[in-house]
Amino acid sequence: MSKSVSKKKIREQILERSIRLFAKAGYDGVSMRDVAVAVALTPAALYYHFADKEQLYVDAVAYAFREVTGVLKSAIEDAATPLAQLESVVGVATKMLAKNKSLVRLMQWVKLDSDRQRLQKLGTTAFDELFLTIHKLVGKLGPGYNASLFTVSITSMVVFPFEVMDTCRFLPGYESKNDDPAVLSRHVVRLLHQGLSGADDGSQ
Amino acid sequence: MSKSVSKKKIREQILERSIRLFAKAGYDGVSMRDVAVAVALTPAALYYHFADKEQLYVDAVAYAFREVTGVLKSAIEDAATPLAQLESVVGVATKMLAKNKSLVRLMQWVKLDSDRQRLQKLGTTAFDELFLTIHKLVGKLGPGYNASLFTVSITSMVVFPFEVMDTCRFLPGYESKNDDPAVLSRHVVRLLHQGLSGADDGSQ
DNA sequence: GTCTATACCATGATAGAC
DNA sequence: GTCTATCATGGTATAGAC
């Protein structure tokens, strides 16, 4: 509290506003000028807080996903059986992603990143613990399945719908109720639990 | 054949090389200079063949996905039962995506496109028929499920693994055999068919 | 059809004043 | 800590010669 707000507080403010910008337009789509405007500073001032644009970006993504990992981990801890843990994780995750679209888009930009160095930094600072958490869950959930593939499958079923939401709005036969996280959550759990054998009970 | 090659051939050549560039770096990441270099022309010459950069981009994406739709439709026609059609589609799709990574990345860029006009053009010129094809299949496959959500689920299980492949390479516990489209294909079909109830037979 | 040349604007990053 | 000022680079698109 030396001047007005601490250096750390300013850093976090920059990170939080950067997240929204990077989520919208990706690394290349956001200029230091854009960030500067969003935090009411000049571009030069940003270089006092962060070494360069890449450092700012990686820190912002890690900052955004630290909370996600924590929430999912406690969702698992709060449930008793593996199936209940699945329901809990899927329910909590869909709710988070529906509420915070930035998370979805940040992940999308990361997946598309073609800078190998940056991608490695992102993987190890933002996503490794999250991946391991799901990996451990599916190991108990479906011991007969390849755990890595299963992890990706579950992740995909939860995340992908949010990724295509905006695009599907322009396709024929789109129903807006599918945007409801609770509807998606039930669909995913049921599909995973029953597969096609449960296709003709009426709980749609 | 008036001069050396027909105007149409040149257009297709530009489209094919553009696809690779746009797949790598997206709309904003590719300059008209880049395209010009790739086709051994000058930027100004491109503006003779395409009205502007956006026209070139939309045409390139539509050009890339015209073939995909055709291949998947015949994969469905060649199989008798809905389940066989599922196996056929998933098998063919995984093989295509594994062989042609540009398709995966192009879709990723489209999903992230935040220009609504351009997104609508892309949806209606490149993806609507593909979406309807899968939608029709899942209607027969699992009549008890919400067909739109089911379409997205299947698509996600097939496409998402290719999207995260590069990122997962930096995560702990990664196994490179998961990159095999045949392995992925079997995993997806089995998970859809049996769900968690089939988790402990040994056909991993 | 393709070229050269150019108008005009945005970018990341830095130097040095305060 | 934050500013102003600046630089080199690279973006889309067009005009007009050939």
Short mmCIF file of C-alpha atoms (C1' of nucleotides) in Angstrom, two decimals:
data_model
loop_
_atom_site.label_atom_id
_atom_site.label_comp_id
_atom_site.label_asym_id
_atom_site.label_seq_id
_atom_site.Cartn_x
_atom_site.Cartn_y
_atom_site.Cartn_z
CA MET A 1 0.00 0.00 0.00
CA SER A 2 2.90 2.30 -0.66
CA LYS A 3 1.36 4.51 -3.32
CA SER A 4 -2.32 3.78 -3.99
CA VAL A 5 -2.77 0.08 -4.64
CA SER A 6 -0.09 -2.56 -4.29
CA LYS A 7 1.93 -3.70 -7.25
CA LYS A 8 0.36 -7.15 -6.91
CA LYS A 9 -3.16 -5.79 -7.12
CA ILE A 10 -2.30 -3.94 -10.31
CA ARG A 11 -0.80 -7.08 -11.77
CA GLU A 12 -3.98 -9.01 -11.05
CA GLN A 13 -6.12 -6.29 -12.52
CA ILE A 14 -4.07 -6.42 -15.71
CA LEU A 15 -4.36 -10.21 -15.79
CA GLU A 16 -8.12 -10.22 -15.31
CA ARG A 17 -8.77 -7.72 -18.07
CA SER A 18 -6.26 -9.39 -20.35
CA ILE A 19 -8.08 -12.69 -19.99
CA ARG A 20 -11.22 -11.23 -21.51
CA LEU A 21 -9.30 -9.73 -24.40
CA PHE A 22 -7.22 -12.83 -25.14
CA ALA A 23 -10.36 -14.98 -24.90
CA LYS A 24 -12.04 -12.86 -27.52
CA ALA A 25 -9.21 -12.50 -30.02
CA GLY A 26 -6.31 -14.77 -29.09
CA TYR A 27 -2.65 -13.95 -28.66
CA ASP A 28 -2.11 -12.38 -32.06
CA GLY A 29 -5.46 -10.64 -32.04
CA VAL A 30 -4.71 -8.59 -28.95
CA SER A 31 -2.17 -5.79 -29.00
CA MET A 32 -0.39 -4.35 -26.03
CA ARG A 33 -2.21 -1.14 -26.92
CA ASP A 34 -5.54 -2.96 -26.46
CA VAL A 35 -4.53 -4.22 -23.05
CA ALA A 36 -3.23 -0.80 -22.11
CA VAL A 37 -6.55 0.82 -22.99
CA ALA A 38 -8.45 -1.82 -21.00
CA VAL A 39 -6.47 -1.10 -17.84
CA ALA A 40 -6.17 2.65 -18.43
CA LEU A 41 -2.41 2.67 -18.79
CA THR A 42 0.04 3.18 -21.63
CA PRO A 43 1.70 0.30 -23.48
CA ALA A 44 5.04 1.27 -22.01
CA ALA A 45 3.71 0.88 -18.47
CA LEU A 46 2.77 -2.74 -19.15
CA TYR A 47 6.40 -3.53 -19.81
CA TYR A 48 7.15 -2.55 -16.25
CA HIS A 49 4.86 -5.32 -14.94
CA PHE A 50 5.55 -8.01 -17.55
CA ALA A 51 8.72 -8.81 -19.45
CA ASP A 52 6.92 -9.03 -22.76
CA LYS A 53 3.61 -9.86 -24.40
CA GLU A 54 4.12 -13.62 -24.16
CA GLN A 55 4.76 -13.50 -20.43
CA LEU A 56 1.56 -11.54 -19.95
CA TYR A 57 -0.38 -14.06 -22.02
CA VAL A 58 0.91 -17.19 -20.30
CA ASP A 59 0.38 -15.68 -16.87
CA ALA A 60 -3.17 -14.68 -17.80
CA VAL A 61 -4.13 -18.18 -19.01
CA ALA A 62 -2.60 -19.83 -15.94
CA TYR A 63 -4.40 -17.35 -13.71
CA ALA A 64 -7.73 -18.19 -15.37
CA PHE A 65 -7.37 -21.95 -15.01
CA ARG A 66 -5.99 -22.10 -11.49
CA GLU A 67 -9.52 -21.65 -10.16
CA VAL A 68 -11.01 -24.21 -12.56
CA THR A 69 -8.71 -26.95 -11.35
CA GLY A 70 -9.53 -26.19 -7.74
CA VAL A 71 -13.27 -26.25 -8.27
CA LEU A 72 -13.20 -29.56 -10.14
CA LYS A 73 -10.99 -31.17 -7.54
CA SER A 74 -13.34 -30.32 -4.72
CA ALA A 75 -16.31 -31.44 -6.80
CA ILE A 76 -14.66 -34.84 -6.92
CA GLU A 77 -13.78 -34.88 -3.23
CA ASP A 78 -17.35 -34.08 -2.25
CA ALA A 79 -18.79 -37.18 -3.95
CA ALA A 80 -18.52 -40.76 -2.74
CA THR A 81 -18.73 -43.19 -5.67
CA PRO A 82 -16.97 -42.79 -9.03
CA LEU A 83 -20.32 -42.40 -10.78
CA ALA A 84 -21.37 -39.68 -8.36
CA GLN A 85 -18.00 -38.03 -8.91
CA LEU A 86 -18.62 -38.08 -12.65
CA GLU A 87 -22.03 -36.48 -12.21
CA SER A 88 -20.57 -33.90 -9.89
CA VAL A 89 -17.68 -32.99 -12.18
CA VAL A 90 -19.79 -32.79 -15.31
CA GLY A 91 -22.43 -30.75 -13.54
CA VAL A 92 -19.97 -28.29 -12.08
CA ALA A 93 -17.93 -28.03 -15.28
CA THR A 94 -20.90 -27.32 -17.54
CA LYS A 95 -22.09 -24.67 -15.13
CA MET A 96 -18.66 -23.01 -15.03
CA LEU A 97 -18.24 -23.01 -18.79
CA ALA A 98 -21.74 -21.68 -19.37
CA LYS A 99 -21.13 -18.84 -16.97
CA ASN A 100 -17.59 -18.07 -18.02
CA LYS A 101 -17.24 -18.27 -21.78
CA SER A 102 -13.72 -16.90 -21.58
CA LEU A 103 -12.53 -20.26 -20.27
CA VAL A 104 -13.83 -22.05 -23.34
CA ARG A 105 -12.28 -19.64 -25.78
CA LEU A 106 -8.95 -19.51 -23.94
CA MET A 107 -8.72 -23.30 -24.23
CA GLN A 108 -9.54 -23.07 -27.92
CA TRP A 109 -6.74 -20.59 -28.53
CA VAL A 110 -4.33 -22.79 -26.62
CA LYS A 111 -5.23 -25.81 -28.73
CA LEU A 112 -4.50 -23.79 -31.86
CA ASP A 113 -1.25 -22.32 -30.65
CA SER A 114 1.47 -23.22 -33.10
CA ASP A 115 4.34 -21.81 -31.08
CA ARG A 116 5.76 -24.96 -29.51
CA GLN A 117 7.66 -23.16 -26.75
CA ARG A 118 4.62 -21.18 -25.71
CA LEU A 119 2.42 -24.27 -25.92
CA GLN A 120 4.70 -26.17 -23.60
CA LYS A 121 4.70 -23.32 -21.09
CA LEU A 122 0.90 -23.21 -21.22
CA GLY A 123 0.56 -26.96 -20.82
CA THR A 124 2.79 -27.22 -17.80
CA THR A 125 1.67 -24.04 -16.02
CA ALA A 126 -2.06 -24.16 -16.67
CA PHE A 127 -3.36 -27.58 -17.68
CA ASP A 128 -1.31 -30.47 -16.32
CA GLU A 129 -3.00 -30.71 -12.93
CA LEU A 130 -6.44 -30.42 -14.49
CA PHE A 131 -5.66 -33.23 -16.92
CA LEU A 132 -4.33 -35.48 -14.18
CA THR A 133 -7.41 -34.91 -12.06
CA ILE A 134 -9.77 -36.14 -14.77
CA HIS A 135 -7.38 -38.93 -15.71
CA LYS A 136 -7.49 -40.27 -12.17
CA LEU A 137 -11.28 -40.15 -12.08
CA VAL A 138 -11.81 -42.07 -15.30
CA GLY A 139 -9.35 -44.71 -14.13
CA LYS A 140 -11.83 -45.70 -11.45
CA LEU A 141 -14.87 -44.98 -13.57
CA GLY A 142 -14.10 -47.26 -16.48
CA PRO A 143 -11.09 -49.47 -15.71
CA GLY A 144 -11.60 -51.36 -18.96
CA TYR A 145 -11.09 -48.26 -21.07
CA ASN A 146 -7.91 -46.56 -22.20
CA ALA A 147 -7.70 -43.86 -19.54
CA SER A 148 -6.08 -41.18 -21.70
CA LEU A 149 -8.59 -41.59 -24.50
CA PHE A 150 -11.41 -41.67 -21.98
CA THR A 151 -10.18 -38.46 -20.40
CA VAL A 152 -10.21 -36.76 -23.77
CA SER A 153 -13.66 -38.17 -24.58
CA ILE A 154 -15.26 -36.83 -21.43
CA THR A 155 -13.54 -33.49 -21.77
CA SER A 156 -14.67 -33.24 -25.36
CA MET A 157 -18.30 -34.02 -24.57
CA VAL A 158 -18.37 -31.26 -21.98
CA VAL A 159 -16.31 -28.59 -23.71
CA PHE A 160 -17.07 -29.01 -27.41
CA PRO A 161 -20.76 -28.04 -27.19
CA PHE A 162 -19.74 -24.63 -25.88
CA GLU A 163 -17.20 -24.27 -28.66
CA VAL A 164 -19.72 -24.86 -31.43
CA MET A 165 -22.62 -23.02 -29.86
CA ASP A 166 -22.14 -19.83 -31.82
CA THR A 167 -21.53 -21.63 -35.09
CA CYS A 168 -24.51 -23.99 -34.71
CA ARG A 169 -26.80 -21.02 -34.25
CA PHE A 170 -26.54 -20.58 -38.02
CA LEU A 171 -27.28 -24.21 -38.83
CA PRO A 172 -30.72 -25.72 -39.53
CA GLY A 173 -32.56 -27.39 -36.67
CA TYR A 174 -30.83 -25.56 -33.87
CA GLU A 175 -32.62 -25.56 -30.50
CA SER A 176 -31.67 -22.90 -28.00
CA LYS A 177 -32.56 -25.05 -25.00
CA ASN A 178 -29.39 -26.99 -25.70
CA ASP A 179 -27.47 -24.02 -24.34
CA ASP A 180 -28.72 -24.88 -20.85
CA PRO A 181 -25.81 -26.40 -18.92
CA ALA A 182 -28.15 -28.63 -16.91
CA VAL A 183 -29.61 -30.13 -20.08
CA LEU A 184 -26.14 -30.76 -21.48
CA SER A 185 -24.95 -32.20 -18.19
CA ARG A 186 -27.77 -34.74 -18.02
CA HIS A 187 -27.25 -35.70 -21.64
CA VAL A 188 -23.54 -36.33 -21.18
CA VAL A 189 -23.91 -38.37 -18.01
CA ARG A 190 -26.69 -40.48 -19.49
CA LEU A 191 -24.83 -41.11 -22.72
CA LEU A 192 -21.72 -42.13 -20.82
CA HIS A 193 -23.63 -44.27 -18.36
CA GLN A 194 -25.97 -46.10 -20.68
CA GLY A 195 -24.57 -45.75 -24.15
CA LEU A 196 -26.90 -46.62 -26.98
CA SER A 197 -28.54 -49.39 -24.98
CA GLY A 198 -30.38 -46.78 -22.96
CA ALA A 199 -31.53 -44.94 -26.02
CA ASP A 200 -35.23 -45.67 -25.76
CA ASP A 201 -36.26 -44.72 -22.28
CA GLY A 202 -38.07 -41.44 -22.34
CA SER A 203 -35.99 -39.17 -20.11
CA GLN A 204 -34.91 -36.76 -22.78
CA MET B 1 -6.32 -23.25 -72.18
CA SER B 2 -6.07 -19.80 -73.65
CA LYS B 3 -2.80 -18.68 -72.11
CA SER B 4 -1.07 -21.39 -70.09
CA VAL B 5 -3.54 -22.78 -67.57
CA SER B 6 -7.20 -21.92 -67.32
CA LYS B 7 -8.42 -19.28 -64.93
CA LYS B 8 -10.30 -21.95 -63.01
CA LYS B 9 -7.16 -24.04 -62.49
CA ILE B 10 -5.34 -21.04 -61.09
CA ARG B 11 -8.21 -20.32 -58.73
CA GLU B 12 -8.10 -23.88 -57.43
CA GLN B 13 -4.38 -23.74 -57.01
CA ILE B 14 -4.74 -20.57 -54.96
CA LEU B 15 -7.49 -22.19 -52.87
CA GLU B 16 -5.50 -25.34 -52.18
CA ARG B 17 -2.42 -23.48 -51.02
CA SER B 18 -4.49 -21.02 -49.04
CA ILE B 19 -6.12 -23.87 -47.14
CA ARG B 20 -2.79 -24.98 -45.76
CA LEU B 21 -1.89 -21.45 -44.72
CA PHE B 22 -5.25 -20.64 -43.15
CA ALA B 23 -5.23 -23.99 -41.34
CA LYS B 24 -1.88 -23.16 -39.81
CA ALA B 25 -2.48 -19.57 -38.78
CA GLY B 26 -6.13 -18.64 -39.21
CA TYR B 27 -7.68 -15.72 -41.04
CA ASP B 28 -5.79 -12.97 -39.24
CA GLY B 29 -2.58 -14.94 -39.17
CA VAL B 30 -2.29 -15.16 -42.93
CA SER B 31 -1.49 -12.12 -45.02
CA MET B 32 -2.22 -11.67 -48.68
CA ARG B 33 1.55 -11.41 -48.99
CA ASP B 34 1.86 -14.93 -47.56
CA VAL B 35 -0.67 -16.33 -50.01
CA ALA B 36 0.99 -14.52 -52.86
CA VAL B 37 4.36 -16.04 -52.02
CA ALA B 38 2.82 -19.52 -51.74
CA VAL B 39 1.33 -19.32 -55.23
CA ALA B 40 4.24 -17.40 -56.75
CA LEU B 41 2.25 -14.29 -57.57
CA THR B 42 2.07 -10.76 -56.22
CA PRO B 43 -0.56 -9.62 -53.71
CA ALA B 44 -2.11 -7.40 -56.35
CA ALA B 45 -2.67 -10.37 -58.66
CA LEU B 46 -4.77 -12.13 -56.00
CA TYR B 47 -7.25 -9.31 -56.12
CA TYR B 48 -7.96 -10.20 -59.72
CA HIS B 49 -9.16 -13.68 -58.71
CA PHE B 50 -10.89 -12.82 -55.41
CA ALA B 51 -12.76 -9.70 -54.40
CA ASP B 52 -10.96 -9.45 -51.06
CA LYS B 53 -9.27 -11.51 -48.37
CA GLU B 54 -12.53 -12.66 -46.80
CA GLN B 55 -13.86 -14.02 -50.08
CA LEU B 56 -10.67 -16.00 -50.53
CA TYR B 57 -10.95 -17.40 -47.00
CA VAL B 58 -14.60 -18.44 -47.19
CA ASP B 59 -14.09 -20.05 -50.59
CA ALA B 60 -11.06 -21.94 -49.31
CA VAL B 61 -12.89 -23.38 -46.29
CA ALA B 62 -15.91 -24.39 -48.38
CA TYR B 63 -13.59 -25.98 -50.93
CA ALA B 64 -11.91 -28.02 -48.18
CA PHE B 65 -15.12 -29.33 -46.66
CA ARG B 66 -17.01 -30.12 -49.83
CA GLU B 67 -15.12 -33.40 -50.11
CA VAL B 68 -15.56 -34.27 -46.43
CA THR B 69 -19.32 -34.13 -46.66
CA GLY B 70 -19.32 -36.33 -49.73
CA VAL B 71 -17.11 -38.97 -48.18
CA LEU B 72 -19.16 -39.20 -45.00
CA LYS B 73 -22.43 -39.42 -46.91
CA SER B 74 -21.25 -42.37 -48.94
CA ALA B 75 -19.85 -44.01 -45.82
CA ILE B 76 -23.40 -43.95 -44.47
CA GLU B 77 -24.97 -45.16 -47.68
CA ASP B 78 -22.64 -48.13 -47.85
CA ALA B 79 -23.74 -49.53 -44.47
CA ALA B 80 -27.02 -51.28 -43.69
CA THR B 81 -27.93 -50.84 -40.02
CA PRO B 82 -27.64 -47.60 -38.03
CA LEU B 83 -24.93 -49.15 -35.85
CA ALA B 84 -22.95 -50.20 -38.90
CA GLN B 85 -23.39 -46.69 -40.27
CA LEU B 86 -22.00 -45.27 -37.04
CA GLU B 87 -18.98 -47.54 -37.23
CA SER B 88 -18.47 -46.63 -40.85
CA VAL B 89 -18.74 -42.89 -40.31
CA VAL B 90 -16.49 -42.84 -37.26
CA GLY B 91 -13.92 -45.04 -38.98
CA VAL B 92 -13.83 -42.96 -42.13
CA ALA B 93 -13.86 -39.65 -40.27
CA THR B 94 -10.99 -40.52 -37.95
CA LYS B 95 -8.95 -41.71 -40.91
CA MET B 96 -9.63 -38.48 -42.82
CA LEU B 97 -8.77 -36.22 -39.92
CA ALA B 98 -5.61 -38.14 -39.09
CA LYS B 99 -4.45 -37.84 -42.68
CA ASN B 100 -5.53 -34.26 -43.24
CA LYS B 101 -4.80 -32.15 -40.19
CA SER B 102 -5.77 -29.02 -42.07
CA LEU B 103 -9.41 -30.02 -41.78
CA VAL B 104 -9.20 -30.13 -38.00
CA ARG B 105 -7.52 -26.77 -37.71
CA LEU B 106 -9.81 -25.09 -40.21
CA MET B 107 -12.79 -26.18 -38.12
CA GLN B 108 -11.09 -24.85 -35.01
CA TRP B 109 -10.57 -21.46 -36.59
CA VAL B 110 -14.18 -21.37 -37.72
CA LYS B 111 -15.40 -22.13 -34.21
CA LEU B 112 -13.35 -19.21 -32.90
CA ASP B 113 -14.39 -16.76 -35.58
CA SER B 114 -15.93 -13.75 -33.91
CA ASP B 115 -17.02 -12.02 -37.10
CA ARG B 116 -20.72 -12.89 -37.20
CA GLN B 117 -21.17 -12.17 -40.89
CA ARG B 118 -18.23 -14.31 -41.86
CA LEU B 119 -19.32 -17.06 -39.48
CA GLN B 120 -22.75 -17.20 -41.05
CA LYS B 121 -21.26 -17.41 -44.53
CA LEU B 122 -18.99 -20.24 -43.38
CA GLY B 123 -21.83 -22.11 -41.69
CA THR B 124 -24.14 -22.03 -44.67
CA THR B 125 -21.57 -22.61 -47.39
CA ALA B 126 -19.38 -25.22 -45.71
CA PHE B 127 -21.00 -26.99 -42.76
CA ASP B 128 -24.78 -27.17 -42.99
CA GLU B 129 -25.00 -30.30 -45.11
CA LEU B 130 -22.39 -32.06 -42.99
CA PHE B 131 -24.30 -31.27 -39.81
CA LEU B 132 -27.60 -32.47 -41.27
CA THR B 133 -26.02 -35.73 -42.38
CA ILE B 134 -24.89 -36.63 -38.88
CA HIS B 135 -28.12 -35.33 -37.39
CA LYS B 136 -30.12 -37.73 -39.53
CA LEU B 137 -27.91 -40.66 -38.56
CA VAL B 138 -28.17 -40.15 -34.81
CA GLY B 139 -31.94 -39.82 -35.13
CA LYS B 140 -32.08 -43.47 -36.08
CA LEU B 141 -29.21 -44.48 -33.83
CA GLY B 142 -30.57 -43.24 -30.53
CA PRO B 143 -34.17 -42.11 -30.91
CA GLY B 144 -34.43 -41.55 -27.16
CA TYR B 145 -31.68 -38.92 -27.18
CA ASN B 146 -31.84 -35.25 -28.08
CA ALA B 147 -30.63 -35.45 -31.67
CA SER B 148 -28.84 -32.09 -31.77
CA LEU B 149 -26.93 -32.75 -28.57
CA PHE B 150 -26.15 -36.26 -29.74
CA THR B 151 -24.81 -34.92 -33.03
CA VAL B 152 -22.51 -32.58 -31.17
CA SER B 153 -21.41 -35.36 -28.79
CA ILE B 154 -20.39 -37.71 -31.57
CA THR B 155 -18.68 -34.97 -33.50
CA SER B 156 -16.81 -33.91 -30.40
CA MET B 157 -15.61 -37.42 -29.60
CA VAL B 158 -14.17 -37.77 -33.08
CA VAL B 159 -12.77 -34.29 -33.64
CA PHE B 160 -11.60 -33.14 -30.22
CA PRO B 161 -8.82 -35.75 -29.82
CA PHE B 162 -7.14 -34.36 -32.91
CA GLU B 163 -7.49 -30.83 -31.60
CA VAL B 164 -5.72 -31.59 -28.33
CA MET B 165 -3.11 -33.97 -29.71
CA ASP B 166 -0.35 -31.39 -29.89
CA THR B 167 -1.15 -29.93 -26.50
CA CYS B 168 -1.40 -33.28 -24.74
CA ARG B 169 2.05 -34.18 -25.97
CA PHE B 170 3.34 -31.90 -23.19
CA LEU B 171 1.18 -33.41 -20.48
CA PRO B 172 2.15 -36.28 -18.15
CA GLY B 173 1.04 -39.79 -19.08
CA TYR B 174 0.70 -39.20 -22.78
CA GLU B 175 0.75 -42.28 -24.99
CA SER B 176 1.52 -41.84 -28.65
CA LYS B 177 -0.48 -44.90 -29.71
CA ASN B 178 -3.59 -42.81 -29.07
CA ASP B 179 -2.76 -40.90 -32.24
CA ASP B 180 -3.72 -43.97 -34.25
CA PRO B 181 -7.10 -43.28 -35.87
CA ALA B 182 -8.08 -46.96 -35.70
CA VAL B 183 -7.51 -47.01 -31.93
CA LEU B 184 -9.55 -43.86 -31.48
CA SER B 185 -12.29 -45.16 -33.74
CA ARG B 186 -12.72 -48.38 -31.75
CA HIS B 187 -12.69 -46.47 -28.49
CA VAL B 188 -15.42 -44.08 -29.61
CA VAL B 189 -17.70 -46.76 -31.03
CA ARG B 190 -17.33 -48.92 -27.95
CA LEU B 191 -17.95 -46.05 -25.55
CA LEU B 192 -21.05 -45.02 -27.46
CA HIS B 193 -22.32 -48.54 -27.79
CA GLN B 194 -21.75 -49.85 -24.32
CA GLY B 195 -21.27 -46.84 -22.09
CA LEU B 196 -19.83 -47.52 -18.68
CA SER B 197 -21.63 -50.84 -18.41
CA GLY B 198 -19.16 -52.34 -20.85
CA ALA B 199 -16.19 -50.97 -19.01
CA ASP B 200 -14.76 -54.24 -17.78
CA ASP B 201 -14.55 -56.48 -20.77
CA GLY B 202 -11.03 -56.67 -22.02
CA SER B 203 -11.19 -55.40 -25.60
CA GLN B 204 -9.13 -52.30 -25.03
"C1'" DG C 1 -3.38 -11.30 -65.78
"C1'" DT C 2 0.29 -9.80 -63.63
"C1'" DC C 3 3.40 -6.41 -62.49
"C1'" DT C 4 5.64 -2.07 -59.67
"C1'" DA C 5 4.86 1.36 -56.60
"C1'" DT C 6 2.63 3.32 -53.01
"C1'" DA C 7 -0.96 5.19 -49.53
"C1'" DC C 8 -2.10 4.57 -45.08
"C1'" DC C 9 -2.47 2.30 -40.71
"C1'" DA C 10 -1.27 -0.98 -36.70
"C1'" DT C 11 2.16 -3.61 -34.46
"C1'" DG C 12 5.94 -4.81 -30.37
"C1'" DA C 13 9.27 -2.75 -28.05
"C1'" DT C 14 12.48 0.83 -26.20
"C1'" DA C 15 14.70 5.45 -24.51
"C1'" DG C 16 14.55 8.86 -21.52
"C1'" DA C 17 11.81 12.58 -19.07
"C1'" DC C 18 9.19 13.10 -14.84
"C1'" DG D 1 5.52 3.62 -12.05
"C1'" DT D 2 3.94 5.95 -15.70
"C1'" DC D 3 4.45 9.03 -19.31
"C1'" DT D 4 5.66 10.91 -24.45
"C1'" DA D 5 7.94 10.04 -28.46
"C1'" DT D 6 9.88 7.12 -31.66
"C1'" DC D 7 11.46 3.19 -34.73
"C1'" DA D 8 11.41 -0.67 -37.81
"C1'" DT D 9 8.34 -3.80 -39.60
"C1'" DG D 10 4.51 -5.58 -41.88
"C1'" DG D 11 -0.77 -5.32 -42.75
"C1'" DT D 12 -4.83 -4.46 -46.79
"C1'" DA D 13 -5.83 -2.57 -50.77
"C1'" DT D 14 -5.49 0.30 -55.00
"C1'" DA D 15 -3.62 2.88 -59.33
"C1'" DG D 16 -1.81 2.47 -63.45
"C1'" DA D 17 1.87 0.48 -66.63
"C1'" DC D 18 2.52 -3.49 -69.62
#
